[in-house]
Amino acid sequence: MSVDPGPRERIVRSALELIGTQGVSGTGMREVVGHAGAPRGSLQHYFPQGKEQLVREALALAGRTAVGSVERVREGGTSFRPSDVLDVMVAAWRRWLTDSDYALGCPAVASMADVGAAAPALRAAVEDVFAVWQGAIEGALRDAGLSPARAAVWGSVLLSALEGAIVLSRARRSLAPLEAIRAELAPVVDAQVAAAG
């Protein structure tokens, strides 16, 4: 039985969704509270440092969500291929893009493009999100048979390709870019295991 999230968690989730669709500067605090169905006074109570604190927490949630999507490859408890790691990443974004009618993008990319360079704390939060996500990808790739060095390289490649495909998919309102990276990179990353063996 799932427990309904409290107002603080609803606010962070709403911020995450709104930042992913309209960026940091396009997301107002009142809008977040309204979207979350939370009392207006809860903002100051839960986020005394204001919008920057809320954005940092929303980005941290994005990182945990991305890690969760990567961890799904391990749920079966059986061996898996490096391409299975890519598959779960693509599957998650396929669902998020279609469920949002291509409105939702990566909140970390949106934050970096919007205010990252002008706000060092937010740039650091974006860097942390990508580090956490890439770390999960690398760990899964190591478990799939890649050496630590190759897992680090391919973690960066897969994450970079996925982020580019998300942007193109949103712009084109098509899953074709996501499907293209899956089709083209899956055999190449799987070949890394054979090359090492």
PDB file of C-alpha atoms in Angstrom, residues 112-193:
ATOM      1  CA  MET A 112      21.949  24.049 -17.123  1.00  0.00           C
ATOM      2  CA  ALA A 113      20.701  25.652 -20.323  1.00  0.00           C
ATOM      3  CA  ASP A 114      18.539  28.115 -18.436  1.00  0.00           C
ATOM      4  CA  VAL A 115      20.569  29.374 -15.475  1.00  0.00           C
ATOM      5  CA  GLY A 116      23.468  27.016 -14.860  1.00  0.00           C
ATOM      6  CA  ALA A 117      26.302  29.289 -15.896  1.00  0.00           C
ATOM      7  CA  ALA A 118      24.914  32.242 -13.933  1.00  0.00           C
ATOM      8  CA  ALA A 119      24.187  30.277 -10.762  1.00  0.00           C
ATOM      9  CA  PRO A 120      27.204  28.323  -9.471  1.00  0.00           C
ATOM     10  CA  ALA A 121      25.189  26.410  -6.859  1.00  0.00           C
ATOM     11  CA  LEU A 122      22.721  25.219  -9.493  1.00  0.00           C
ATOM     12  CA  ARG A 123      25.528  24.349 -11.899  1.00  0.00           C
ATOM     13  CA  ALA A 124      27.045  22.238  -9.117  1.00  0.00           C
ATOM     14  CA  ALA A 125      23.654  20.597  -8.505  1.00  0.00           C
ATOM     15  CA  VAL A 126      23.414  19.715 -12.216  1.00  0.00           C
ATOM     16  CA  GLU A 127      26.942  18.334 -12.119  1.00  0.00           C
ATOM     17  CA  ASP A 128      25.950  16.203  -9.115  1.00  0.00           C
ATOM     18  CA  VAL A 129      22.864  14.846 -10.906  1.00  0.00           C
ATOM     19  CA  PHE A 130      24.921  13.750 -13.878  1.00  0.00           C
ATOM     20  CA  ALA A 131      27.644  12.284 -11.642  1.00  0.00           C
ATOM     21  CA  VAL A 132      25.103  10.210  -9.717  1.00  0.00           C
ATOM     22  CA  TRP A 133      23.372   9.056 -12.904  1.00  0.00           C
ATOM     23  CA  GLN A 134      26.614   8.245 -14.708  1.00  0.00           C
ATOM     24  CA  GLY A 135      27.885   6.411 -11.640  1.00  0.00           C
ATOM     25  CA  ALA A 136      24.821   4.167 -11.724  1.00  0.00           C
ATOM     26  CA  ILE A 137      25.294   3.528 -15.447  1.00  0.00           C
ATOM     27  CA  GLU A 138      28.968   2.699 -14.952  1.00  0.00           C
ATOM     28  CA  GLY A 139      28.166   0.311 -12.109  1.00  0.00           C
ATOM     29  CA  ALA A 140      25.591  -1.512 -14.201  1.00  0.00           C
ATOM     30  CA  LEU A 141      27.989  -1.694 -17.154  1.00  0.00           C
ATOM     31  CA  ARG A 142      30.686  -3.185 -14.898  1.00  0.00           C
ATOM     32  CA  ASP A 143      28.167  -5.760 -13.684  1.00  0.00           C
ATOM     33  CA  ALA A 144      27.384  -6.530 -17.339  1.00  0.00           C
ATOM     34  CA  GLY A 145      31.044  -7.347 -17.998  1.00  0.00           C
ATOM     35  CA  LEU A 146      32.812  -4.123 -18.966  1.00  0.00           C
ATOM     36  CA  SER A 147      36.107  -3.268 -17.317  1.00  0.00           C
ATOM     37  CA  PRO A 148      36.036  -0.242 -14.991  1.00  0.00           C
ATOM     38  CA  ALA A 149      37.871   1.882 -17.567  1.00  0.00           C
ATOM     39  CA  ARG A 150      35.515   0.921 -20.424  1.00  0.00           C
ATOM     40  CA  ALA A 151      32.472   1.307 -18.160  1.00  0.00           C
ATOM     41  CA  ALA A 152      33.561   4.884 -17.373  1.00  0.00           C
ATOM     42  CA  VAL A 153      33.947   5.719 -21.065  1.00  0.00           C
ATOM     43  CA  TRP A 154      30.704   4.057 -22.084  1.00  0.00           C
ATOM     44  CA  GLY A 155      28.818   5.575 -19.161  1.00  0.00           C
ATOM     45  CA  SER A 156      29.677   8.995 -20.526  1.00  0.00           C
ATOM     46  CA  VAL A 157      28.890   7.983 -24.120  1.00  0.00           C
ATOM     47  CA  LEU A 158      25.494   6.488 -23.281  1.00  0.00           C
ATOM     48  CA  LEU A 159      24.482   9.393 -21.056  1.00  0.00           C
ATOM     49  CA  SER A 160      25.549  11.965 -23.655  1.00  0.00           C
ATOM     50  CA  ALA A 161      23.774  10.120 -26.471  1.00  0.00           C
ATOM     51  CA  LEU A 162      20.616   9.743 -24.402  1.00  0.00           C
ATOM     52  CA  GLU A 163      20.495  13.433 -23.481  1.00  0.00           C
ATOM     53  CA  GLY A 164      20.928  14.461 -27.113  1.00  0.00           C
ATOM     54  CA  ALA A 165      18.227  12.013 -28.189  1.00  0.00           C
ATOM     55  CA  ILE A 166      15.828  13.398 -25.581  1.00  0.00           C
ATOM     56  CA  VAL A 167      16.283  16.935 -26.916  1.00  0.00           C
ATOM     57  CA  LEU A 168      15.844  15.798 -30.536  1.00  0.00           C
ATOM     58  CA  SER A 169      12.818  13.675 -29.656  1.00  0.00           C
ATOM     59  CA  ARG A 170      11.139  16.646 -28.004  1.00  0.00           C
ATOM     60  CA  ALA A 171      11.950  18.962 -30.894  1.00  0.00           C
ATOM     61  CA  ARG A 172      10.730  16.480 -33.504  1.00  0.00           C
ATOM     62  CA  ARG A 173       7.898  15.074 -31.382  1.00  0.00           C
ATOM     63  CA  SER A 174       9.154  11.646 -32.311  1.00  0.00           C
ATOM     64  CA  LEU A 175      10.787   8.711 -30.554  1.00  0.00           C
ATOM     65  CA  ALA A 176      12.981   8.077 -33.607  1.00  0.00           C
ATOM     66  CA  PRO A 177      16.142   9.648 -32.086  1.00  0.00           C
ATOM     67  CA  LEU A 178      15.793   7.467 -28.977  1.00  0.00           C
ATOM     68  CA  GLU A 179      15.254   4.376 -31.086  1.00  0.00           C
ATOM     69  CA  ALA A 180      18.241   5.286 -33.248  1.00  0.00           C
ATOM     70  CA  ILE A 181      20.695   5.431 -30.353  1.00  0.00           C
ATOM     71  CA  ARG A 182      19.326   2.169 -29.001  1.00  0.00           C
ATOM     72  CA  ALA A 183      19.639   0.401 -32.353  1.00  0.00           C
ATOM     73  CA  GLU A 184      23.077   1.790 -33.226  1.00  0.00           C
ATOM     74  CA  LEU A 185      24.812   1.785 -29.848  1.00  0.00           C
ATOM     75  CA  ALA A 186      23.485  -1.509 -28.435  1.00  0.00           C
ATOM     76  CA  PRO A 187      25.636  -3.813 -30.596  1.00  0.00           C
ATOM     77  CA  VAL A 188      28.674  -1.571 -30.182  1.00  0.00           C
ATOM     78  CA  VAL A 189      28.516  -1.515 -26.389  1.00  0.00           C
ATOM     79  CA  ASP A 190      27.862  -5.271 -26.271  1.00  0.00           C
ATOM     80  CA  ALA A 191      30.939  -5.816 -28.434  1.00  0.00           C
ATOM     81  CA  GLN A 192      33.031  -4.215 -25.676  1.00  0.00           C
ATOM     82  CA  VAL A 193      32.523  -7.323 -23.539  1.00  0.00           C
TER      83      VAL A 193
END
